[in-house]
PDB file of C-alpha atoms and ligand atoms in Angstrom:
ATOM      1  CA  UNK A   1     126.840 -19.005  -8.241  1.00 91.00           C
ATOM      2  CA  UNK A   2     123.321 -18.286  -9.033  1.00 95.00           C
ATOM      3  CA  UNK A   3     121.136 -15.169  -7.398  1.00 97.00           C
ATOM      4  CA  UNK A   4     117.276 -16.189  -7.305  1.00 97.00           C
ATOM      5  CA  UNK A   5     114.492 -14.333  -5.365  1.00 96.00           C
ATOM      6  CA  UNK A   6     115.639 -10.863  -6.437  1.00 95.00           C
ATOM      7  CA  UNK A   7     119.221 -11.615  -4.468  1.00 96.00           C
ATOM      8  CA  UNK A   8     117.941 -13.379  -1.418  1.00 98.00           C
ATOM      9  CA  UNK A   9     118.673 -16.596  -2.507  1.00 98.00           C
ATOM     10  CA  UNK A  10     122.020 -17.926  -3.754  1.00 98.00           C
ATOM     11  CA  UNK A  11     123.080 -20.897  -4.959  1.00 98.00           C
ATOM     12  CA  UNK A  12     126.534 -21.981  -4.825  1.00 98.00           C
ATOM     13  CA  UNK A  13     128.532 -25.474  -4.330  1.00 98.00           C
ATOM     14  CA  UNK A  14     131.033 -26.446  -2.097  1.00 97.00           C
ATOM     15  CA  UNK A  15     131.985 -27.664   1.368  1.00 98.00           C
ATOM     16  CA  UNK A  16     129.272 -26.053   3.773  1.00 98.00           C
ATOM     17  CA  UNK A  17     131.609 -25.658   6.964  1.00 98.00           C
ATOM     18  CA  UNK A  18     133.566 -23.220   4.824  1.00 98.00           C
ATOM     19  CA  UNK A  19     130.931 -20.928   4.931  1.00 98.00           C
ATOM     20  CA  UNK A  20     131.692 -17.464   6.553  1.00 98.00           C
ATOM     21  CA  UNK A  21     127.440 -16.575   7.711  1.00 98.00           C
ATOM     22  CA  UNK A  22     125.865 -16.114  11.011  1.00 98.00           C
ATOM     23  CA  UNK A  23     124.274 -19.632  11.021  1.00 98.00           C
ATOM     24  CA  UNK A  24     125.125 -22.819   8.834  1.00 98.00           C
ATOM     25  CA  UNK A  25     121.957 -25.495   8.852  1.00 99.00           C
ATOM     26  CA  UNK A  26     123.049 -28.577  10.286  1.00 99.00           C
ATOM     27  CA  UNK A  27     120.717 -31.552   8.585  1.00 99.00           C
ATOM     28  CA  UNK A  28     120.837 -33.568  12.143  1.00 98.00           C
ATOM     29  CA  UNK A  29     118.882 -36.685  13.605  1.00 98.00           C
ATOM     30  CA  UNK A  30     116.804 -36.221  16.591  1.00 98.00           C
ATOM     31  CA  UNK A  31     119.104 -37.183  18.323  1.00 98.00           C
ATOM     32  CA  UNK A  32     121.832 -34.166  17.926  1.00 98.00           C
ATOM     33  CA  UNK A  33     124.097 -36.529  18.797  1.00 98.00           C
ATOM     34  CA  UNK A  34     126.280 -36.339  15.538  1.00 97.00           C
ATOM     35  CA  UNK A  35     126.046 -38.593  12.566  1.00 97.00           C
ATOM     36  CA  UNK A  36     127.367 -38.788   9.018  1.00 98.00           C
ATOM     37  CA  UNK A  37     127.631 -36.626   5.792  1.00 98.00           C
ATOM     38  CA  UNK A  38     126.629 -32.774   6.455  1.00 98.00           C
ATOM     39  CA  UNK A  39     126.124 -33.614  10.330  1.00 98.00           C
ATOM     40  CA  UNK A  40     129.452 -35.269  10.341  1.00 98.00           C
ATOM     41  CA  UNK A  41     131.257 -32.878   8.734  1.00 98.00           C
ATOM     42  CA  UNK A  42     129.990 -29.990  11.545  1.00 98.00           C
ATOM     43  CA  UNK A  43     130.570 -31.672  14.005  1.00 98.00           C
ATOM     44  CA  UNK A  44     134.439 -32.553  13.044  1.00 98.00           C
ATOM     45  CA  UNK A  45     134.938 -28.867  11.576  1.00 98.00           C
ATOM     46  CA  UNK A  46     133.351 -27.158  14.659  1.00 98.00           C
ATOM     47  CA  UNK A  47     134.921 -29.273  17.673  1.00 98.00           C
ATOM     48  CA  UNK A  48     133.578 -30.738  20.915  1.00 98.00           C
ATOM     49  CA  UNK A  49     131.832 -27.067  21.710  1.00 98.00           C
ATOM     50  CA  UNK A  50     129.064 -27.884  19.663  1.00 98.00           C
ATOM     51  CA  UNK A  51     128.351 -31.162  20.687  1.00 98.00           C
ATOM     52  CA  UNK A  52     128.532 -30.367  24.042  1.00 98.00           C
ATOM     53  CA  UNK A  53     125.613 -27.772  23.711  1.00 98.00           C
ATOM     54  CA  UNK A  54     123.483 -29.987  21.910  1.00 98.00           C
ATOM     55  CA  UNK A  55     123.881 -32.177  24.968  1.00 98.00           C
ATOM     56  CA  UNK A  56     122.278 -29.576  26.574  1.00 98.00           C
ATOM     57  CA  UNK A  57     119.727 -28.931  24.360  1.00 98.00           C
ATOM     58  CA  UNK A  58     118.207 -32.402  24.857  1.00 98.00           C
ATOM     59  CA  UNK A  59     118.819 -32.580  28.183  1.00 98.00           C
ATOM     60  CA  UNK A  60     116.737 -29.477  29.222  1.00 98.00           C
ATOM     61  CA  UNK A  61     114.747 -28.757  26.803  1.00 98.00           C
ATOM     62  CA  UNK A  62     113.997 -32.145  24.330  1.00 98.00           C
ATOM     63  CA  UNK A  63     115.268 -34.994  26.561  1.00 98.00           C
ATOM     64  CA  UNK A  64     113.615 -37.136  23.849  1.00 98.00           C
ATOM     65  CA  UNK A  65     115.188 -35.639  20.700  1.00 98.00           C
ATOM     66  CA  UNK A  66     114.513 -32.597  18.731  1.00 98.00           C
ATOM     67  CA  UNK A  67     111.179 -33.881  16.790  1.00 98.00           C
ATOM     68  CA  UNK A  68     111.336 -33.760  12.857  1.00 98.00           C
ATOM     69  CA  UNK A  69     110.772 -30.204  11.185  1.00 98.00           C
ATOM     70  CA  UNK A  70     112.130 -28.493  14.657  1.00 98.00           C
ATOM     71  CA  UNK A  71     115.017 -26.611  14.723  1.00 98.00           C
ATOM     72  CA  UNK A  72     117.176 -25.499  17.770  1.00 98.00           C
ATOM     73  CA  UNK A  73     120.876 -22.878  17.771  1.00 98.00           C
ATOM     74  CA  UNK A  74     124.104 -23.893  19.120  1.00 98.00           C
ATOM     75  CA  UNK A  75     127.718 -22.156  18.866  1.00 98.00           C
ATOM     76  CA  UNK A  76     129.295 -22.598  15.442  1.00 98.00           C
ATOM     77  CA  UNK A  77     132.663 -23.707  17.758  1.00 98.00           C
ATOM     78  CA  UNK A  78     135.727 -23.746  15.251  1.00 98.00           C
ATOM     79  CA  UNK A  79     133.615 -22.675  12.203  1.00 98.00           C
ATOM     80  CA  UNK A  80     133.567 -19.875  10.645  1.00 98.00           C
ATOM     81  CA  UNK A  81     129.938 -19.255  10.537  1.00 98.00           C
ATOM     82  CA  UNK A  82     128.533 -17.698  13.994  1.00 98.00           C
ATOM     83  CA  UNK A  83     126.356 -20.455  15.055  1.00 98.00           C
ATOM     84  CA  UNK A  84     125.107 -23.677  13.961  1.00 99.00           C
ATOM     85  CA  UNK A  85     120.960 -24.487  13.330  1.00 99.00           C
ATOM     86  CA  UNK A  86     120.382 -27.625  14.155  1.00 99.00           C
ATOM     87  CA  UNK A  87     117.772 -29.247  12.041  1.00 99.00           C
ATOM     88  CA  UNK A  88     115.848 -32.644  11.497  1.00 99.00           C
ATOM     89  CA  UNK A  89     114.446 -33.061   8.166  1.00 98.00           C
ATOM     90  CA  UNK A  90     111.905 -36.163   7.506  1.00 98.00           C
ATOM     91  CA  UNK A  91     113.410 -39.861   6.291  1.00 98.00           C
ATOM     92  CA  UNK A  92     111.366 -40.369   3.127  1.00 98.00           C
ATOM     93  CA  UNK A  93     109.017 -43.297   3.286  1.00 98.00           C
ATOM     94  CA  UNK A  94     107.908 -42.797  -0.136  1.00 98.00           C
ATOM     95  CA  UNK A  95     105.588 -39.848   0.482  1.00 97.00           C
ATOM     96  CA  UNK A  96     102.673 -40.253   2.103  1.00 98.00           C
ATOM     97  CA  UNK A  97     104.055 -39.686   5.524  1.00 98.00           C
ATOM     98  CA  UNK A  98     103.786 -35.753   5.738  1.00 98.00           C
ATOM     99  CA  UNK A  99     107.645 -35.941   4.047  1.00 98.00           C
ATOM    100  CA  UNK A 100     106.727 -32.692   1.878  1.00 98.00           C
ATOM    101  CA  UNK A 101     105.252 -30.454   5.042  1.00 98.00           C
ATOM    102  CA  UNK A 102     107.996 -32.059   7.391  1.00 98.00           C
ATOM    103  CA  UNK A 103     110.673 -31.015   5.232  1.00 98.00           C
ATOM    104  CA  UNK A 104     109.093 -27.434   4.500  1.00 98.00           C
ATOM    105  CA  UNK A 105     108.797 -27.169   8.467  1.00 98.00           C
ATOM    106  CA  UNK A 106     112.554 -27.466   8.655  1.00 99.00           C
ATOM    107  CA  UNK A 107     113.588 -24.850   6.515  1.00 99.00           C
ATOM    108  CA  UNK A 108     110.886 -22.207   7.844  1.00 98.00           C
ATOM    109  CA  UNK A 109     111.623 -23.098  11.868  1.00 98.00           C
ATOM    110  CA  UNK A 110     115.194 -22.917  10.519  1.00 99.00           C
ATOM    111  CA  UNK A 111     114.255 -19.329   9.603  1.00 98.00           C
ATOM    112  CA  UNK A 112     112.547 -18.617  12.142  1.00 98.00           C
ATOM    113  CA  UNK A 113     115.638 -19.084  14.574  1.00 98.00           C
ATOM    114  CA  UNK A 114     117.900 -17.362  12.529  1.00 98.00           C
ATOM    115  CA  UNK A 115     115.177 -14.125  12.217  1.00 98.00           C
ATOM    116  CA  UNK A 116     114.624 -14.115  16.540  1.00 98.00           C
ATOM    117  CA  UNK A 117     118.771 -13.920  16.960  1.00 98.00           C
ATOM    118  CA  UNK A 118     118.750 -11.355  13.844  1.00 98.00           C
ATOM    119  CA  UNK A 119     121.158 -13.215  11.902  1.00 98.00           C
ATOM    120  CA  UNK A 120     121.578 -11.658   8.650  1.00 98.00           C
ATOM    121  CA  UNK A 121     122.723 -14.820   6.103  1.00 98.00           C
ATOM    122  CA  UNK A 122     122.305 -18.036   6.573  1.00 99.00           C
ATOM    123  CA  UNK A 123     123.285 -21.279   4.274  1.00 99.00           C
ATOM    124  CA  UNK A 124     121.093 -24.625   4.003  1.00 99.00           C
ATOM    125  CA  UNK A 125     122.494 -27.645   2.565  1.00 98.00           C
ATOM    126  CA  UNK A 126     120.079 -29.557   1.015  1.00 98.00           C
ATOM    127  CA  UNK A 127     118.210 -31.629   3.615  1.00 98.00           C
ATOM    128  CA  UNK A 128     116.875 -35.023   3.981  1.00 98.00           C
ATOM    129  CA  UNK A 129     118.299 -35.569   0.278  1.00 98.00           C
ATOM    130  CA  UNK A 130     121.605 -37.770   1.440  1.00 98.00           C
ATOM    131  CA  UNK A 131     121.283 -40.443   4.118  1.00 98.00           C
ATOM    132  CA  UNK A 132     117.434 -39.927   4.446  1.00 98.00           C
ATOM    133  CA  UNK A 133     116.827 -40.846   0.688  1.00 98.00           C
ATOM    134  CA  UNK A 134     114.271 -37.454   0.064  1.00 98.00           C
ATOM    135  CA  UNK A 135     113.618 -37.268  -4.032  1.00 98.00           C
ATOM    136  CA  UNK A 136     116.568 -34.072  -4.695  1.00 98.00           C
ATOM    137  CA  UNK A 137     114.050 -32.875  -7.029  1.00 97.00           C
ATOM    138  CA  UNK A 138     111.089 -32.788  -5.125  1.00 98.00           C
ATOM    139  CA  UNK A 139     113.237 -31.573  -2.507  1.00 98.00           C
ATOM    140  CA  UNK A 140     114.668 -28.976  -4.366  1.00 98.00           C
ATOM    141  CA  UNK A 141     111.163 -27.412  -5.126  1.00 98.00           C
ATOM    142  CA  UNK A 142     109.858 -27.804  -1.073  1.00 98.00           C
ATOM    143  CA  UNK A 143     113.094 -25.872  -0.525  1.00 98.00           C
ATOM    144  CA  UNK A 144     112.335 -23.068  -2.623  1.00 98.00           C
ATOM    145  CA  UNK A 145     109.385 -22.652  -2.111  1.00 98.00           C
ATOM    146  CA  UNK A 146     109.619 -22.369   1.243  1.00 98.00           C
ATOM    147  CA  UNK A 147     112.633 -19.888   1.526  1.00 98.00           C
ATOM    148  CA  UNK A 148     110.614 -17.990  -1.275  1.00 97.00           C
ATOM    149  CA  UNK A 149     107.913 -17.285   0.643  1.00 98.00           C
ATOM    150  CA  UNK A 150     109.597 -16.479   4.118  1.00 98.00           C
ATOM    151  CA  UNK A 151     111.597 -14.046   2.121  1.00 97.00           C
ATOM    152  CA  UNK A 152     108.451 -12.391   0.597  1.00 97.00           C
ATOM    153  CA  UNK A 153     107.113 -11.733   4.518  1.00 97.00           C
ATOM    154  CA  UNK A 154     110.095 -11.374   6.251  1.00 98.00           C
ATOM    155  CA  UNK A 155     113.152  -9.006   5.683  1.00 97.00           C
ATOM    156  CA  UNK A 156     115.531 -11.223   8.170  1.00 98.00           C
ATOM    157  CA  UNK A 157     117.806 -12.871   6.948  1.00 98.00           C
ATOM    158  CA  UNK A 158     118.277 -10.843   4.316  1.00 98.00           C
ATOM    159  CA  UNK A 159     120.672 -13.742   2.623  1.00 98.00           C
ATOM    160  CA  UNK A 160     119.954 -17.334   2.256  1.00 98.00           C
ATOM    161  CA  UNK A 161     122.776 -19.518   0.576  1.00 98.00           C
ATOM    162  CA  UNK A 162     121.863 -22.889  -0.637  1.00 98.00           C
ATOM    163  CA  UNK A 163     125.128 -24.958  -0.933  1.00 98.00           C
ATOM    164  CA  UNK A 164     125.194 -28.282  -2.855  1.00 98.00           C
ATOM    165  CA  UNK A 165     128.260 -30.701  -2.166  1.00 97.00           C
ATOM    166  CA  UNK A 166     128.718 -31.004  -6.119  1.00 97.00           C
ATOM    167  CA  UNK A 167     127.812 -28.708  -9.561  1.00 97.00           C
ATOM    168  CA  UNK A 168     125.644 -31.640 -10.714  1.00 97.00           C
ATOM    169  CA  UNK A 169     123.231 -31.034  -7.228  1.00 97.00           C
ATOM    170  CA  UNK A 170     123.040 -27.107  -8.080  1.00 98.00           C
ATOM    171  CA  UNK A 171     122.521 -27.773 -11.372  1.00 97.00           C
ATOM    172  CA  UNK A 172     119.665 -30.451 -10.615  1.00 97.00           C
ATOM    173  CA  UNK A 173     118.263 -27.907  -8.044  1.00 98.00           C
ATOM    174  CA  UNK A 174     118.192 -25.139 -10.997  1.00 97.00           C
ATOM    175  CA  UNK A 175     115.978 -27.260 -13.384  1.00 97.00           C
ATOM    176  CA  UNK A 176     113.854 -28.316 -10.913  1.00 96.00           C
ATOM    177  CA  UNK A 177     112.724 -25.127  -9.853  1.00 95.00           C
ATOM    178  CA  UNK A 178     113.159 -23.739 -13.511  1.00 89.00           C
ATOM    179  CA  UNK A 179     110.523 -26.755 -14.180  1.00 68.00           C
ATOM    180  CA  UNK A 180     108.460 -25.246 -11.209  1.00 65.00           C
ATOM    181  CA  UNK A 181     108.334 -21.683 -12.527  1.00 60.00           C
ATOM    182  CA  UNK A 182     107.031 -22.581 -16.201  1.00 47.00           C
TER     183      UNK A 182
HETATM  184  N1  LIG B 201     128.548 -29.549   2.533  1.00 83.19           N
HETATM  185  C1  LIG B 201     127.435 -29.411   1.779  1.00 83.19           C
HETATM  186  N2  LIG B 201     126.630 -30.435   1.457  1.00 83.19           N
HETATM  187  C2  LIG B 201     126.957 -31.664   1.921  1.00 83.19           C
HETATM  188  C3  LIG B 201     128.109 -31.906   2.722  1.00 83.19           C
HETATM  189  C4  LIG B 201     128.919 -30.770   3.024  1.00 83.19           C
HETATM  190  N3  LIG B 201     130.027 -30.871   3.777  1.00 83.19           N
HETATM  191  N4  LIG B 201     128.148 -33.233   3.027  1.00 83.19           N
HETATM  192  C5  LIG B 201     127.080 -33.804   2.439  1.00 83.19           C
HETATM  193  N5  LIG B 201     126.369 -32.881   1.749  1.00 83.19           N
HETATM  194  P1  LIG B 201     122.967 -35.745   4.589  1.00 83.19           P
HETATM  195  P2  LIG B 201     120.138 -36.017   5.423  1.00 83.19           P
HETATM  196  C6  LIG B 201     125.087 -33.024   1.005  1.00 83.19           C
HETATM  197  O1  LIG B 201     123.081 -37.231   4.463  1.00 83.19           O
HETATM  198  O2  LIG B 201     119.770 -36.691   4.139  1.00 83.19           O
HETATM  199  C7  LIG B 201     123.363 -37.834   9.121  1.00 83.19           C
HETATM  200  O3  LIG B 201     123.920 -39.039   9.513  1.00 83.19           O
HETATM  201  C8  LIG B 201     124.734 -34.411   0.529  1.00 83.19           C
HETATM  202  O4  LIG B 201     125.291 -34.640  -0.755  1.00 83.19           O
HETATM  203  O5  LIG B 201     124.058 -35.012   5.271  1.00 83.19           O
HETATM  204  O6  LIG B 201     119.243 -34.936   5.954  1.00 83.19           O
HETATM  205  C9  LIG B 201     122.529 -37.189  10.228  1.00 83.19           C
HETATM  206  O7  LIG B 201     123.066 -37.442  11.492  1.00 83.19           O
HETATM  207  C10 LIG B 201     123.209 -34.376   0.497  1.00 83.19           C
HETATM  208  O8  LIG B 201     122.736 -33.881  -0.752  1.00 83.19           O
HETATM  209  O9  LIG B 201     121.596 -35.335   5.376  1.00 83.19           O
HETATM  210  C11 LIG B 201     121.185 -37.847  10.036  1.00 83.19           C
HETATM  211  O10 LIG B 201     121.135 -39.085  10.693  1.00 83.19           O
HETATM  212  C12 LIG B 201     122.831 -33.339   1.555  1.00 83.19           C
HETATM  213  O11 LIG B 201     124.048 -32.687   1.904  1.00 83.19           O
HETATM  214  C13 LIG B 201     121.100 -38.034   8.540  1.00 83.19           C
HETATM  215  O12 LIG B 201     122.448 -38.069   8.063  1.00 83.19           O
HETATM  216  C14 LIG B 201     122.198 -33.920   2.800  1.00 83.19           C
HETATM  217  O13 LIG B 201     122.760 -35.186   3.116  1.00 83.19           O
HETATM  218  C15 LIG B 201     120.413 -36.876   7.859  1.00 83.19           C
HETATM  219  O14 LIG B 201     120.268 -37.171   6.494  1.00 83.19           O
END
């Protein structure tokens, strides 16, 4: 576990259902249908509740899919996190498709949601960089940039985990951002 950002931002590994915050960050299609990897794994850890409101979601207020960089709050269901943000981050096309401001969209409307319902922490996993092929390192530097400066403007939510499915993602996320810095 790693604090950056003066404690605002920690970065830990592990299995990001497990997480005990008020919102985990789905990485969803536009759909919010369900899907694989982080998606997936929500969906099976939280139950049919949360499904069930993202049916709603699209049906009254994006009846054709939550558009990419939007973000939208369901029940957490069986989890032990408080609710679930729904987000879609941008397939990478190679990266002259608006794939960096897309994916910074996604974490700040992320934020956003999570500041309007006052939710204190809330953990991201790292988006777009599985099934939708996003570079994890220029990922990694769109996502910390991003969360760095929300937190410099905004004291809500005053934690923000970053959880990486293995030590060698965290790791890669630390030198990336190390590179960044210097
Ligand atoms: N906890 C933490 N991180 C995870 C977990 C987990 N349980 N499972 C995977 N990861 P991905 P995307 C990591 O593919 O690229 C779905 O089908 C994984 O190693 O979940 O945004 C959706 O329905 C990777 O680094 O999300 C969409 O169709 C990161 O989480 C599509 O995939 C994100 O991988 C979204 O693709």
């Amino acid at each position: 576990m790693t604090e950056l950002l003066n404690g605002r931002l920690i970065i830990t590994t592990g299995d990001i259902t497990q997480m005990e915050v008020d919102a985990v960050v789905n990485a969803a299609n536009s759909s919010l249908m369900g899907g694989g990897g982080v998606d997936g794994a929500i969906h099976r850890a939280g139950g049919p509740a949360i499904l069930k409101e993202c049916k709603e979601i699209r049906k009254n207020d994006w009846p054709d899919g939550l558009p990419t960089g939007q973000a939208a709050v369901t029940t957490a269901g069986e989890l032990p996190a408080q609710k679930v943000i729904h987000t879609v981050g941008p397939v990478w096309h190679g990266g002259d498709s608006q794939e960096d401001e897309l994916l910074e969209a996604a974490y700040r409307n992320s934020l956003d949601k999570a500041a309007f319902e006052a939710m204190q922490t809330i953990a991201f996993p790292a988006i777009s960089t599985g099934v939708y092929g996003f570079p994890k390192d220029r990922a990694a530097k769109i996502a910390y940039r991003a969360v760095g400066e929300y937190a410099r403007r905004n004291t809500v939510p005053r934690t923000i985990y970053f959880v990486f499915f293995s030590q060698d993602d965290a790791d890669a996320f630390l030198s990336a951002v190390d590179a960044d810095a210097g």
